DNA sequence: CAGATCACCTGCTTGC
DNA sequence: TGCAAGCAGGTGATCT
C-alpha cells in the first residue's frame, strides 16, 4: 500500500475538510484496526477539536485539542471525505459544521492491516521511526548506515524497507530507488557505506528524494485501488521503471526486468544495470 | 543486537 | 467451470 507519497497525498487532500472541525460522532468496527475498547475510543474522541493533520513516514497524525490520533493505512487503507459506508469501513467520524464537503471522514480498510490509535502525546510507533528522507542531508543519510555494532551487513533492499533507517519507503519506492541508483537489491549496506562507494551512495540519496518528490507531485502510485481522500487516483505508476514490470525491457539497457524474492517481498530489478 | 521467518486479514489472479 | 494456492502497497512478534 500506501507509502510516503500516497500518505502525503491523502493528508493534503483531507486537510481542508477536517481542520478546525469538531468530532461529533465516532464509530469503530474492527478489532484489528482498533484493538481494545472501541466504544471507549469513540468516547475519547467525541467532542475533540481537530487542530491540524500531518504525516510522519507512513503515519497520519491528527493533532487534537487533547492528544493525537495516529492512523496507518496498512496495505489497503483509505481515508475518504466522501462515499458510503460498507463492510470494509472500520472507522466513521462525524464532523461539525460542514464548511466544505459533507462533514464525514471514513476509514476504509479491507485487509485491516492499518491502525487507528489515540495517545496523549506522540505515539511510540512514530517515535521509533527514522528520519524523513526528504528532510535529511547526505551526511545524515550516510551516518544511518552504522548500527550499534558497526556498519550494517543487511542487504540494501531490506535496509530501505526498515522504517527505523528511513521513514516512508515501501516496496515500490525501494525498488524504484535502487534501480535509479544502479544498486542490486542484495548489495550489502556495508559496501554502499564504504568510502569507495561514495558516488553510489550519493546517487541513491538523490534518487530516493527525486523519486519521492516526483511521486508526490503526481498524487502517488495507484497500483490497484489506491485513491486520495476525494477518490482520485495517482499517476506515478506510469513512471515506474521496474515495479510491476517483470519481463518488460529495462528503460536503460533493454534487457528484461526480473522479479525475485528479497526480504520476503517481491523485488523488481534489472540484472544488467544493478550489479552486486 | 541484527537479521530471517512467520503471522495478521481479505480479495484477486493463476494454474491445475 | 471450479477450486486451491499464491500473491498483494506493511508491520511487529518471535526465533536463531
mmCIF file of N, CA and C in Angstrom, chain A residues 145 153-160 174-192 200 203-204 242 258-263 267-276:
data_model
loop_
_atom_site.group_PDB
_atom_site.id
_atom_site.type_symbol
_atom_site.label_atom_id
_atom_site.label_comp_id
_atom_site.label_asym_id
_atom_site.label_seq_id
_atom_site.Cartn_x
_atom_site.Cartn_y
_atom_site.Cartn_z
ATOM 1 N N UNK A 145 23.800 4.353 8.095
ATOM 2 C CA UNK A 145 24.263 3.005 7.738
ATOM 3 C C UNK A 145 24.958 2.307 8.900
ATOM 4 N N UNK A 153 25.205 -5.111 7.975
ATOM 5 C CA UNK A 153 25.512 -6.071 6.915
ATOM 6 C C UNK A 153 24.294 -6.435 6.079
ATOM 7 N N UNK A 154 23.170 -5.877 6.450
ATOM 8 C CA UNK A 154 21.923 -6.224 5.776
ATOM 9 C C UNK A 154 21.955 -5.800 4.295
ATOM 10 N N UNK A 155 21.135 -6.469 3.482
ATOM 11 C CA UNK A 155 21.044 -6.103 2.078
ATOM 12 C C UNK A 155 20.340 -4.763 1.921
ATOM 13 N N UNK A 156 20.639 -4.070 0.837
ATOM 14 C CA UNK A 156 20.105 -2.710 0.657
ATOM 15 C C UNK A 156 18.584 -2.664 0.568
ATOM 16 N N UNK A 157 17.969 -3.665 -0.059
ATOM 17 C CA UNK A 157 16.510 -3.654 -0.147
ATOM 18 C C UNK A 157 15.895 -3.719 1.252
ATOM 19 N N UNK A 158 16.398 -4.656 2.053
ATOM 20 C CA UNK A 158 15.874 -4.795 3.417
ATOM 21 C C UNK A 158 16.129 -3.519 4.225
ATOM 22 N N UNK A 159 17.274 -2.905 4.008
ATOM 23 C CA UNK A 159 17.587 -1.679 4.746
ATOM 24 C C UNK A 159 16.601 -0.562 4.397
ATOM 25 N N UNK A 160 16.306 -0.410 3.104
ATOM 26 C CA UNK A 160 15.387 0.662 2.701
ATOM 27 C C UNK A 160 13.969 0.416 3.213
ATOM 28 N N UNK A 174 11.306 1.534 -2.768
ATOM 29 C CA UNK A 174 12.613 0.916 -2.531
ATOM 30 C C UNK A 174 13.148 0.362 -3.849
ATOM 31 N N UNK A 175 12.315 -0.383 -4.582
ATOM 32 C CA UNK A 175 12.756 -0.946 -5.865
ATOM 33 C C UNK A 175 13.110 0.149 -6.865
ATOM 34 N N UNK A 176 12.265 1.161 -6.952
ATOM 35 C CA UNK A 176 12.500 2.240 -7.922
ATOM 36 C C UNK A 176 13.782 3.012 -7.594
ATOM 37 N N UNK A 177 14.023 3.238 -6.311
ATOM 38 C CA UNK A 177 15.217 3.991 -5.897
ATOM 39 C C UNK A 177 16.490 3.208 -6.185
ATOM 40 N N UNK A 178 16.467 1.900 -5.899
ATOM 41 C CA UNK A 178 17.656 1.075 -6.136
ATOM 42 C C UNK A 178 17.956 0.988 -7.635
ATOM 43 N N UNK A 179 16.906 0.904 -8.445
ATOM 44 C CA UNK A 179 17.123 0.881 -9.899
ATOM 45 C C UNK A 179 17.763 2.195 -10.353
ATOM 46 N N UNK A 180 17.203 3.302 -9.895
ATOM 47 C CA UNK A 180 17.708 4.613 -10.316
ATOM 48 C C UNK A 180 19.167 4.809 -9.911
ATOM 49 N N UNK A 181 19.556 4.169 -8.794
ATOM 50 C CA UNK A 181 20.932 4.326 -8.322
ATOM 51 C C UNK A 181 21.856 3.240 -8.868
ATOM 52 N N UNK A 182 21.304 2.274 -9.604
ATOM 53 C CA UNK A 182 22.126 1.197 -10.157
ATOM 54 C C UNK A 182 22.666 0.256 -9.095
ATOM 55 N N UNK A 183 21.877 0.030 -8.040
ATOM 56 C CA UNK A 183 22.324 -0.832 -6.937
ATOM 57 C C UNK A 183 21.486 -2.110 -6.891
ATOM 58 N N UNK A 184 22.147 -3.260 -6.857
ATOM 59 C CA UNK A 184 21.453 -4.546 -6.735
ATOM 60 C C UNK A 184 20.803 -4.635 -5.355
ATOM 61 N N UNK A 185 19.563 -5.154 -5.285
ATOM 62 C CA UNK A 185 18.830 -5.184 -4.007
ATOM 63 C C UNK A 185 19.545 -5.965 -2.902
ATOM 64 N N UNK A 186 20.417 -6.914 -3.282
ATOM 65 C CA UNK A 186 21.102 -7.719 -2.268
ATOM 66 C C UNK A 186 22.481 -7.173 -1.908
ATOM 67 N N UNK A 187 22.886 -6.072 -2.512
ATOM 68 C CA UNK A 187 24.166 -5.453 -2.142
ATOM 69 C C UNK A 187 24.153 -5.137 -0.652
ATOM 70 N N UNK A 188 25.244 -5.463 0.030
ATOM 71 C CA UNK A 188 25.248 -5.219 1.475
ATOM 72 C C UNK A 188 25.377 -3.725 1.769
ATOM 73 N N UNK A 189 24.723 -3.321 2.843
ATOM 74 C CA UNK A 189 24.784 -1.915 3.251
ATOM 75 C C UNK A 189 26.226 -1.499 3.507
ATOM 76 N N UNK A 190 27.011 -2.444 4.017
ATOM 77 C CA UNK A 190 28.415 -2.139 4.320
ATOM 78 C C UNK A 190 29.150 -1.683 3.064
ATOM 79 N N UNK A 191 28.849 -2.331 1.952
ATOM 80 C CA UNK A 191 29.532 -1.983 0.706
ATOM 81 C C UNK A 191 29.170 -0.557 0.265
ATOM 82 N N UNK A 192 27.880 -0.238 0.329
ATOM 83 C CA UNK A 192 27.451 1.100 -0.094
ATOM 84 C C UNK A 192 28.006 2.177 0.846
ATOM 85 N N UNK A 200 28.046 6.057 -5.390
ATOM 86 C CA UNK A 200 26.803 5.282 -5.483
ATOM 87 C C UNK A 200 25.855 5.627 -4.346
ATOM 88 N N UNK A 203 24.246 8.773 -5.212
ATOM 89 C CA UNK A 203 23.247 8.571 -6.252
ATOM 90 C C UNK A 203 21.953 8.027 -5.641
ATOM 91 N N UNK A 204 22.110 7.126 -4.669
ATOM 92 C CA UNK A 204 20.931 6.555 -4.013
ATOM 93 C C UNK A 204 20.172 7.620 -3.229
ATOM 94 N N UNK A 242 10.711 -0.263 -12.801
ATOM 95 C CA UNK A 242 10.873 -1.702 -12.544
ATOM 96 C C UNK A 242 9.680 -2.330 -11.812
ATOM 97 N N UNK A 258 13.668 -8.370 -14.018
ATOM 98 C CA UNK A 258 13.451 -9.618 -13.290
ATOM 99 C C UNK A 258 12.758 -9.354 -11.964
ATOM 100 N N UNK A 259 12.061 -10.399 -11.487
ATOM 101 C CA UNK A 259 11.415 -10.314 -10.169
ATOM 102 C C UNK A 259 11.859 -11.493 -9.324
ATOM 103 N N UNK A 260 12.372 -11.192 -8.143
ATOM 104 C CA UNK A 260 12.822 -12.246 -7.222
ATOM 105 C C UNK A 260 12.286 -11.924 -5.826
ATOM 106 N N UNK A 261 12.453 -12.878 -4.916
ATOM 107 C CA UNK A 261 12.015 -12.657 -3.550
ATOM 108 C C UNK A 261 13.198 -12.191 -2.710
ATOM 109 N N UNK A 262 13.084 -11.012 -2.128
ATOM 110 C CA UNK A 262 14.130 -10.476 -1.260
ATOM 111 C C UNK A 262 13.460 -9.937 -0.009
ATOM 112 N N UNK A 263 13.944 -10.368 1.137
ATOM 113 C CA UNK A 263 13.354 -9.912 2.402
ATOM 114 C C UNK A 263 11.851 -10.179 2.405
ATOM 115 N N UNK A 267 10.613 -8.417 -5.468
ATOM 116 C CA UNK A 267 11.611 -7.375 -5.713
ATOM 117 C C UNK A 267 11.937 -7.315 -7.194
ATOM 118 N N UNK A 268 11.769 -6.122 -7.769
ATOM 119 C CA UNK A 268 11.928 -5.949 -9.206
ATOM 120 C C UNK A 268 13.229 -5.207 -9.490
ATOM 121 N N UNK A 269 14.008 -5.715 -10.440
ATOM 122 C CA UNK A 269 15.276 -5.043 -10.741
ATOM 123 C C UNK A 269 15.781 -5.467 -12.122
ATOM 124 N N UNK A 270 16.774 -4.736 -12.611
ATOM 125 C CA UNK A 270 17.415 -5.082 -13.879
ATOM 126 C C UNK A 270 18.774 -5.711 -13.569
ATOM 127 N N UNK A 271 18.944 -7.001 -13.872
ATOM 128 C CA UNK A 271 20.199 -7.694 -13.534
ATOM 129 C C UNK A 271 21.418 -7.083 -14.229
ATOM 130 N N UNK A 272 21.190 -6.447 -15.370
ATOM 131 C CA UNK A 272 22.332 -5.871 -16.093
ATOM 132 C C UNK A 272 22.751 -4.508 -15.526
ATOM 133 N N UNK A 273 21.744 -3.712 -15.123
ATOM 134 C CA UNK A 273 22.051 -2.357 -14.648
ATOM 135 C C UNK A 273 22.324 -2.309 -13.146
ATOM 136 N N UNK A 274 21.885 -3.353 -12.444
ATOM 137 C CA UNK A 274 22.063 -3.359 -10.984
ATOM 138 C C UNK A 274 22.898 -4.571 -10.579
ATOM 139 N N UNK A 275 24.216 -4.359 -10.531
ATOM 140 C CA UNK A 275 25.138 -5.448 -10.191
ATOM 141 C C UNK A 275 25.523 -5.372 -8.717
ATOM 142 N N UNK A 276 25.753 -6.546 -8.146
ATOM 143 C CA UNK A 276 26.269 -6.577 -6.787
ATOM 144 C C UNK A 276 27.736 -6.187 -6.819
#
